[in-house]
Amino acid sequence: ERTLADGWWSIDACASNVNRKCSADAKRPTPSHALKALLRFTRQAFFLHLWSMSLNPSATRQLRVVHILGKLNTSGPQWRVLNIIRDLDSFSHTVVSVGSEKGVLYPRYAALCEVIQCPRGRGLPLSFFFRLVNVLKQVRPDAVVAHLFGNHTVVAWAARLAGVPVTLGVSTNDPEYYSGSRWWPMALAHLGRPVCKGEIAVSSAVGEVLRTRMLLPARRITVINNGCPVDEIASRAAAGRNAPPIPRRARVSRLIMVAAIRRTKKYQTVVRAIGELRDRGRQTELLIVGGTARDSRKKAIERVIDELGLRENVTFVGVREDVPELLGASDVLVHSTASEGFPMAVLEGMAAGIPIVASDIAPCREALDNGVCGLLVPTGNATAMADAIEKILDDDSFRANLVKAAFERVSSRFDVTQMSAGYEALLSSHLGVTAEE
């Protein structure tokens, strides 16, 4: 391979050659000789320019980013990365999925960029580690973004061994809540510090957890809020209002909750709130939009439904790709949860023009501007949720003001363009170039 010393030798040789030719030509000062000398110099300068660019590959191609994700399902992180790839065209992208299955969003990802399967598997990650090293050596990215906090430590060390100059870890939720321990995610985060350039938090609330609970230095943490394609969602929601994907029942208010059925989501609270509304003489129905990895969690919700006699009022619709249309065809979005990173469902509801009732936790407060853009209720309090839903349904002016404030906030703060600009600026600063270069 050429070295810098070789480069200087080439420059000196080029200059010496040009001087020698020009000196020889000086003895025969004719226009044809001068033109030949100029052509020789231009040709050698051109090839020297090509050689110098070969020392800096990023000058001749787009910077490449590898995104490390789990299964490409319809969870918030997967939609977020899909939006980033679609909007951030100043970089080229490759997705490495470490899930054992492709997931329903795989076709959408494959239509936008290269997708490589590298399943993590169970047990010790040594086999996965070396397979990931080989994948990264083949792709040769300029940066790796690991959208799996905790696992980003393994990814960062694999990237270092593969010669990748920049690795960043993304925390999409509260790592302490999800792991059930403070010490394990904190240990992983600090083990990754020597080879990971920094951590991205999807909300200020998550950033605070990383700083105060994981004890990461504030200088390492960058907050880049989740974002969604506001105009696209608004347009699709309007279409859903005109032609509901799921037919509505006359004189029945429709509630919708969009979230995977998992430990953090408190669907039972919403079901109990519907029971209270029925006892008050108000007819409502609930659409549960999202899949589950464990049937036991769905059965726990069904037990509450049967206990209250609400089988006709609750519908499990599973994983859907027409969520904006479903939002547009609903009256209230409810988001009952014990923990969040920065709720994509809430942002999409704000963009869809539907009033929102959410749990009063820090990320929801951040999204809804402390209750200006939606109502906040204590987690697990079915009566408070029923009261909030009833207030929205009974007061047209109040509902309209909530919707207007929410749309203005999501448009100005949480559009996908702002999120992508944040990633572009951070990646470019770590790579030492602007994205256009």
Coordinates of C-alpha atoms in Angstrom, one line a residue:
E1 CA 0.0 0.0 0.0
R2 CA 1.1 3.5 -0.7
T3 CA 2.4 5.5 2.3
L4 CA 2.5 9.2 3.0
A5 CA 6.3 9.0 2.3
D6 CA 5.5 7.5 -1.1
G7 CA 3.2 10.3 -1.7
W8 CA 5.8 13.0 -1.0
W9 CA 8.3 11.0 -3.2
S10 CA 5.6 11.1 -6.0
I11 CA 5.1 14.8 -5.6
D12 CA 8.8 15.5 -5.7
A13 CA 9.3 13.2 -8.7
C14 CA 6.4 14.9 -10.5
A15 CA 7.8 18.3 -9.8
S16 CA 11.3 17.2 -10.8
N17 CA 10.0 15.7 -14.0
V18 CA 8.1 18.8 -14.9
N19 CA 11.1 21.0 -14.2
R20 CA 13.4 18.8 -16.3
K21 CA 11.0 18.8 -19.2
C22 CA 10.5 22.5 -18.9
S23 CA 14.3 23.1 -18.9
A24 CA 14.7 21.0 -21.9
D25 CA 11.9 22.7 -23.7
A26 CA 13.4 26.1 -22.8
K27 CA 16.2 25.4 -25.2
R28 CA 13.6 25.0 -28.0
P29 CA 11.0 27.7 -27.1
T30 CA 8.3 26.9 -29.7
P31 CA 4.5 27.0 -29.1
S32 CA 4.2 23.2 -29.7
H33 CA 6.9 22.5 -27.0
A34 CA 5.2 24.7 -24.5
L35 CA 1.8 23.0 -25.2
K36 CA 3.4 19.5 -24.8
A37 CA 5.0 20.5 -21.4
L38 CA 1.6 21.9 -20.2
L39 CA -0.2 18.7 -21.2
R40 CA 2.4 16.5 -19.4
F41 CA 2.1 18.6 -16.3
T42 CA -1.8 18.5 -16.4
R43 CA -1.7 14.7 -16.9
Q44 CA 0.6 14.1 -14.0
A45 CA -1.3 16.5 -11.8
F46 CA -4.5 14.6 -12.6
F47 CA -3.2 11.2 -11.7
L48 CA -1.6 12.7 -8.5
H49 CA -5.1 14.0 -7.6
L50 CA -6.6 10.6 -8.1
W51 CA -4.0 9.0 -5.9
S52 CA -4.5 11.6 -3.2
M53 CA -8.3 10.8 -3.2
S54 CA -7.5 7.1 -2.8
L55 CA -5.9 8.0 0.6
N56 CA -9.3 9.5 1.7
P57 CA -12.0 7.2 0.5
S58 CA -14.8 9.3 2.1
A59 CA -14.0 12.0 -0.4
T60 CA -15.1 9.9 -3.3
R61 CA -18.1 8.1 -1.8
Q62 CA -21.0 8.5 0.6
L63 CA -20.2 7.8 4.2
R64 CA -21.7 4.4 5.2
V65 CA -23.6 3.8 8.5
V66 CA -24.4 0.4 9.8
H67 CA -27.5 0.2 12.0
I68 CA -27.6 -2.7 14.5
L69 CA -31.2 -3.8 15.3
G70 CA -33.1 -6.7 16.6
K71 CA -36.0 -8.4 14.8
L72 CA -37.5 -6.0 12.2
N73 CA -40.9 -5.9 13.8
T74 CA -43.3 -2.9 14.2
S75 CA -41.9 -1.7 17.5
G76 CA -41.0 2.0 18.0
P77 CA -37.2 1.6 17.5
Q78 CA -37.7 -0.2 14.2
W79 CA -40.0 2.5 12.9
R80 CA -37.6 5.2 14.1
V81 CA -34.6 3.7 12.2
L82 CA -36.7 3.1 9.1
N83 CA -37.7 6.8 9.2
I84 CA -34.0 7.8 9.6
I85 CA -32.9 5.7 6.7
R86 CA -35.7 7.0 4.5
D87 CA -35.0 10.6 5.4
L88 CA -31.2 10.7 5.8
D89 CA -30.0 10.3 2.2
S90 CA -26.7 12.1 2.8
F91 CA -25.4 8.7 4.1
S92 CA -25.6 5.2 2.7
H93 CA -27.1 2.7 5.1
T94 CA -26.8 -1.0 5.9
V95 CA -28.9 -2.7 8.5
V96 CA -27.6 -5.7 10.5
S97 CA -30.5 -7.5 12.2
V98 CA -29.5 -9.7 15.1
G99 CA -33.0 -11.1 15.5
S100 CA -33.7 -14.8 14.8
E101 CA -36.5 -13.9 12.4
K102 CA -36.7 -11.2 9.7
G103 CA -39.9 -9.5 11.0
V104 CA -42.8 -7.8 9.2
L105 CA -40.9 -4.7 8.4
Y106 CA -38.1 -6.6 6.6
P107 CA -39.5 -5.8 3.1
R108 CA -39.7 -2.1 3.8
Y109 CA -36.1 -2.1 5.0
A110 CA -34.9 -4.2 2.1
A111 CA -36.5 -1.7 -0.4
L112 CA -34.4 1.1 1.1
C113 CA -31.0 -0.4 1.9
E114 CA -28.9 -3.5 2.3
V115 CA -30.1 -5.8 5.1
I116 CA -27.9 -8.5 6.6
Q117 CA -29.1 -11.2 9.1
C118 CA -26.7 -12.0 11.9
P119 CA -28.7 -13.7 14.6
R120 CA -27.4 -13.3 18.1
G121 CA -28.8 -16.6 19.5
R122 CA -28.8 -17.6 23.1
G123 CA -26.0 -18.1 25.6
L124 CA -22.6 -16.6 25.5
P125 CA -22.2 -14.1 22.7
L126 CA -18.7 -15.2 21.5
S127 CA -20.0 -16.9 18.3
F128 CA -22.2 -13.9 17.6
F129 CA -19.3 -11.5 18.4
F130 CA -16.9 -13.0 15.8
R131 CA -19.7 -13.3 13.2
L132 CA -20.5 -9.7 13.7
V133 CA -16.8 -8.8 13.3
N134 CA -16.7 -10.6 10.0
V135 CA -19.9 -8.8 8.8
L136 CA -18.5 -5.4 9.7
K137 CA -15.2 -6.2 8.0
Q138 CA -17.1 -7.0 4.8
V139 CA -19.3 -3.9 4.9
R140 CA -16.5 -1.6 6.0
P141 CA -18.7 1.2 7.4
D142 CA -17.5 4.6 8.6
A143 CA -19.8 4.4 11.6
V144 CA -21.9 1.8 13.5
V145 CA -25.1 2.9 15.4
A146 CA -26.2 0.2 17.9
H147 CA -29.9 0.7 18.6
L148 CA -29.7 -1.8 21.5
F149 CA -28.5 -0.3 24.8
G150 CA -26.4 -2.8 26.8
N151 CA -25.8 -4.9 23.8
H152 CA -24.1 -1.9 22.2
T153 CA -21.1 -2.8 24.3
V154 CA -20.6 -6.1 22.4
V155 CA -21.3 -4.3 19.2
A156 CA -18.7 -1.5 20.0
W157 CA -15.9 -4.0 20.7
A158 CA -16.7 -6.0 17.5
A159 CA -16.7 -2.8 15.5
R160 CA -13.3 -1.8 17.0
L161 CA -11.9 -5.2 16.1
A162 CA -13.3 -4.8 12.6
G163 CA -11.6 -1.4 12.2
V164 CA -14.7 0.8 12.4
P165 CA -13.7 4.3 13.6
V166 CA -17.0 5.4 15.2
T167 CA -19.6 3.5 17.2
L168 CA -22.6 5.0 19.0
G169 CA -25.1 3.4 21.3
V170 CA -28.8 4.3 21.4
S171 CA -30.9 4.0 24.5
T172 CA -34.5 3.8 23.5
N173 CA -35.9 3.2 27.0
D174 CA -35.0 3.2 30.7
P175 CA -32.4 0.5 30.9
E176 CA -32.8 0.1 34.6
Y177 CA -36.6 -0.6 34.4
Y178 CA -36.2 -3.0 31.5
S179 CA -33.4 -5.0 32.9
G180 CA -34.8 -5.1 36.5
S181 CA -31.4 -4.0 37.7
R182 CA -29.3 -0.8 37.9
W183 CA -25.9 -2.5 38.1
W184 CA -26.0 -4.8 35.1
P185 CA -26.8 -2.2 32.4
M186 CA -24.5 0.3 34.2
A187 CA -21.6 -2.2 34.1
L188 CA -22.2 -2.9 30.4
A189 CA -22.4 0.8 29.6
H190 CA -19.0 1.5 31.3
L191 CA -17.4 -1.6 29.7
G192 CA -18.2 -0.1 26.3
R193 CA -16.8 3.4 27.0
P194 CA -13.3 2.8 25.8
V195 CA -14.5 1.9 22.3
C196 CA -17.9 3.6 22.1
K197 CA -17.8 7.3 21.2
G198 CA -21.0 8.2 23.0
E199 CA -24.6 7.4 23.8
I200 CA -27.8 8.7 22.2
A201 CA -30.9 9.2 24.4
V202 CA -34.3 9.3 22.6
S203 CA -35.6 11.8 25.2
S204 CA -34.4 14.1 27.9
A205 CA -35.9 11.7 30.4
V206 CA -33.8 8.8 29.1
G207 CA -30.8 11.1 29.0
E208 CA -31.3 11.9 32.7
V209 CA -31.4 8.2 33.6
L210 CA -28.2 7.6 31.7
R211 CA -26.5 10.4 33.6
T212 CA -27.9 9.9 37.1
R213 CA -28.5 6.1 37.3
M214 CA -26.0 4.7 34.8
L215 CA -23.4 7.4 35.9
L216 CA -22.4 8.2 32.3
P217 CA -20.7 11.6 31.9
A218 CA -23.0 14.2 30.5
R219 CA -20.5 15.1 27.7
R220 CA -21.1 11.6 26.3
I221 CA -24.9 11.8 26.1
T222 CA -26.7 13.4 23.2
V223 CA -30.5 13.7 23.2
I224 CA -32.1 13.2 19.9
N225 CA -35.9 12.9 20.2
N226 CA -37.8 10.3 18.3
G227 CA -39.6 11.7 15.3
C228 CA -42.3 10.7 12.9
P229 CA -43.3 11.8 9.3
V230 CA -46.0 14.2 10.4
D231 CA -47.4 15.2 7.1
E232 CA -47.7 11.7 5.9
I233 CA -49.4 10.5 9.0
A234 CA -51.8 13.5 9.0
S235 CA -52.8 12.7 5.4
R236 CA -53.3 9.0 6.0
A237 CA -55.3 9.7 9.2
A238 CA -57.6 12.0 7.2
A239 CA -58.2 9.2 4.7
G240 CA -59.0 6.8 7.7
R241 CA -61.6 9.2 9.0
N242 CA -63.3 9.2 5.6
A243 CA -63.1 5.4 5.1
P244 CA -62.4 3.6 8.4
P245 CA -60.3 0.4 7.9
I246 CA -62.4 -1.3 10.6
P247 CA -66.1 -0.4 10.5
R248 CA -67.4 1.6 13.4
R249 CA -70.5 0.9 15.5
A250 CA -73.2 3.5 15.7
R251 CA -73.2 5.7 18.8
V252 CA -70.2 4.0 20.2
S253 CA -67.0 6.0 21.0
R254 CA -63.8 4.3 19.8
L255 CA -60.7 4.2 21.9
I256 CA -57.4 2.9 20.5
M257 CA -54.1 1.8 22.1
V258 CA -51.1 1.1 19.8
A259 CA -48.4 -0.8 21.6
A260 CA -47.0 -4.3 21.7
I261 CA -48.5 -6.4 24.5
R262 CA -45.6 -6.5 27.0
R263 CA -44.9 -6.1 30.6
T264 CA -44.6 -2.3 30.5
K265 CA -48.0 -1.7 28.9
K266 CA -50.9 -1.5 31.2
Y267 CA -53.8 -2.7 29.0
Q268 CA -55.7 -3.9 32.0
T269 CA -56.1 -0.3 33.2
V270 CA -57.7 0.7 29.9
V271 CA -60.1 -2.2 30.0
R272 CA -61.1 -1.3 33.6
A273 CA -61.6 2.3 32.5
I274 CA -64.0 1.1 29.7
G275 CA -65.9 -0.9 32.4
E276 CA -66.3 2.3 34.5
L277 CA -67.5 4.3 31.4
R278 CA -70.1 1.6 30.7
D279 CA -71.3 1.8 34.3
R280 CA -71.7 5.5 33.8
G281 CA -73.9 4.9 30.8
R282 CA -71.3 5.6 28.0
Q283 CA -70.7 3.0 25.3
T284 CA -67.1 2.7 24.2
E285 CA -65.0 0.2 22.3
L286 CA -61.3 -0.4 22.4
L287 CA -59.0 -1.5 19.6
I288 CA -55.7 -3.1 20.8
V289 CA -53.2 -2.7 18.0
G290 CA -50.0 -4.7 18.5
G291 CA -48.6 -8.2 18.7
T292 CA -47.2 -10.2 21.6
A293 CA -44.3 -12.5 22.1
R294 CA -46.1 -14.3 25.0
D295 CA -49.6 -15.6 24.9
S296 CA -49.7 -15.4 28.7
R297 CA -49.8 -11.6 28.6
K298 CA -52.7 -11.5 26.2
K299 CA -54.6 -14.1 28.3
A300 CA -54.1 -11.9 31.4
I301 CA -55.9 -9.1 29.5
E302 CA -58.6 -11.4 28.4
R303 CA -59.2 -12.5 32.0
V304 CA -60.0 -8.9 32.9
I305 CA -62.2 -8.5 29.9
D306 CA -64.2 -11.6 30.8
E307 CA -64.3 -10.6 34.5
L308 CA -66.0 -7.3 33.5
G309 CA -68.1 -8.8 30.7
L310 CA -66.5 -6.6 27.9
R311 CA -66.0 -9.2 25.2
E312 CA -68.0 -7.1 22.7
N313 CA -66.2 -3.9 23.6
V314 CA -62.6 -5.0 23.1
T315 CA -61.0 -6.1 19.9
F316 CA -57.5 -7.4 19.4
V317 CA -56.5 -6.4 15.9
G318 CA -52.9 -7.6 16.1
V319 CA -50.0 -6.0 14.1
R320 CA -51.1 -3.5 11.5
E321 CA -49.4 -1.4 9.0
D322 CA -52.4 1.0 8.6
V323 CA -52.0 2.5 12.1
P324 CA -52.4 6.2 10.9
E325 CA -55.7 5.3 9.2
L326 CA -56.9 3.5 12.4
L327 CA -55.9 6.5 14.5
G328 CA -57.9 8.8 12.2
A329 CA -60.9 6.6 12.5
S330 CA -60.8 6.7 16.4
D331 CA -62.0 9.2 19.0
V332 CA -59.3 8.9 21.7
L333 CA -55.8 7.5 21.8
V334 CA -55.0 6.0 25.2
H335 CA -51.4 5.1 26.2
S336 CA -51.3 3.3 29.5
T337 CA -47.7 2.4 30.4
A338 CA -45.3 2.1 33.3
S339 CA -42.1 2.9 31.4
E340 CA -41.2 4.6 28.0
G341 CA -38.3 5.9 26.1
F342 CA -40.2 8.4 24.0
P343 CA -43.5 7.1 22.9
M344 CA -43.8 6.8 19.1
A345 CA -47.5 6.0 19.4
V346 CA -48.1 9.3 21.2
L347 CA -46.2 11.2 18.5
E348 CA -48.2 9.5 15.8
G349 CA -51.4 10.3 17.6
M350 CA -50.4 14.0 17.8
A351 CA -49.7 14.0 14.1
A352 CA -53.0 12.2 13.3
G353 CA -55.1 14.8 15.0
I354 CA -56.6 12.6 17.7
P355 CA -56.8 13.6 21.4
I356 CA -54.6 11.7 23.8
V357 CA -54.8 10.3 27.3
A358 CA -51.4 9.0 28.6
S359 CA -49.8 7.8 31.7
D360 CA -48.2 10.6 33.8
I361 CA -44.5 9.5 33.4
A362 CA -41.6 11.7 32.4
P363 CA -41.3 10.7 28.6
C364 CA -45.1 11.2 28.1
R365 CA -44.9 14.6 29.9
E366 CA -42.1 15.6 27.6
A367 CA -44.0 14.6 24.5
L368 CA -47.3 16.2 25.6
D369 CA -45.7 19.4 27.1
N370 CA -46.7 18.6 30.6
G371 CA -50.4 18.1 29.7
V372 CA -50.8 21.1 27.3
C373 CA -51.2 18.7 24.3
G374 CA -53.0 15.8 26.0
L375 CA -54.3 14.6 29.4
L376 CA -52.0 12.8 31.8
V377 CA -53.2 10.4 34.4
P378 CA -51.5 8.3 37.1
T379 CA -50.3 4.9 35.9
G380 CA -52.7 2.1 36.8
N381 CA -55.5 4.5 37.8
A382 CA -58.6 3.3 35.8
T383 CA -60.9 5.9 37.4
A384 CA -58.7 8.8 36.5
M385 CA -58.4 7.4 32.9
A386 CA -62.1 7.1 32.6
D387 CA -62.6 10.7 33.8
A388 CA -60.1 12.0 31.3
I389 CA -61.7 10.1 28.4
E390 CA -65.1 11.4 29.4
K391 CA -63.9 15.0 29.6
I392 CA -62.5 14.7 26.1
L393 CA -65.6 13.1 24.7
D394 CA -68.0 15.6 26.4
D395 CA -66.2 18.9 25.5
D396 CA -65.8 19.6 21.8
S397 CA -63.9 22.9 22.4
F398 CA -61.5 21.3 24.9
R399 CA -60.8 18.4 22.5
A400 CA -60.2 20.7 19.6
N401 CA -57.7 22.8 21.6
L402 CA -55.8 19.7 22.6
V403 CA -55.6 18.4 19.1
K404 CA -54.4 21.8 17.7
A405 CA -51.7 22.2 20.4
A406 CA -50.5 18.7 19.9
F407 CA -50.2 19.0 16.1
E408 CA -48.3 22.3 16.4
R409 CA -45.9 20.7 18.9
V410 CA -45.2 17.5 16.9
S411 CA -44.8 19.5 13.7
S412 CA -42.3 21.9 15.2
R413 CA -40.4 19.6 17.6
F414 CA -40.8 15.9 16.6
D415 CA -40.9 15.7 12.8
V416 CA -38.7 13.1 11.3
T417 CA -36.6 15.9 9.6
Q418 CA -35.5 17.2 13.0
M419 CA -34.6 13.7 14.2
S420 CA -32.6 12.9 11.0
A421 CA -30.8 16.3 11.3
G422 CA -29.7 15.4 14.8
Y423 CA -28.2 12.1 13.7
E424 CA -26.6 13.7 10.7
A425 CA -24.9 16.4 12.8
L426 CA -23.7 13.9 15.4
L427 CA -22.3 11.4 12.9
S428 CA -20.6 14.1 10.9
S429 CA -19.0 15.6 14.0
H430 CA -17.6 12.3 15.0
L431 CA -16.4 11.5 11.5
G432 CA -14.7 14.9 11.2
V433 CA -16.5 15.8 7.9
T434 CA -19.7 17.3 6.8
A435 CA -22.2 14.9 5.3
E436 CA -22.0 16.5 1.9
E437 CA -18.2 15.7 1.8

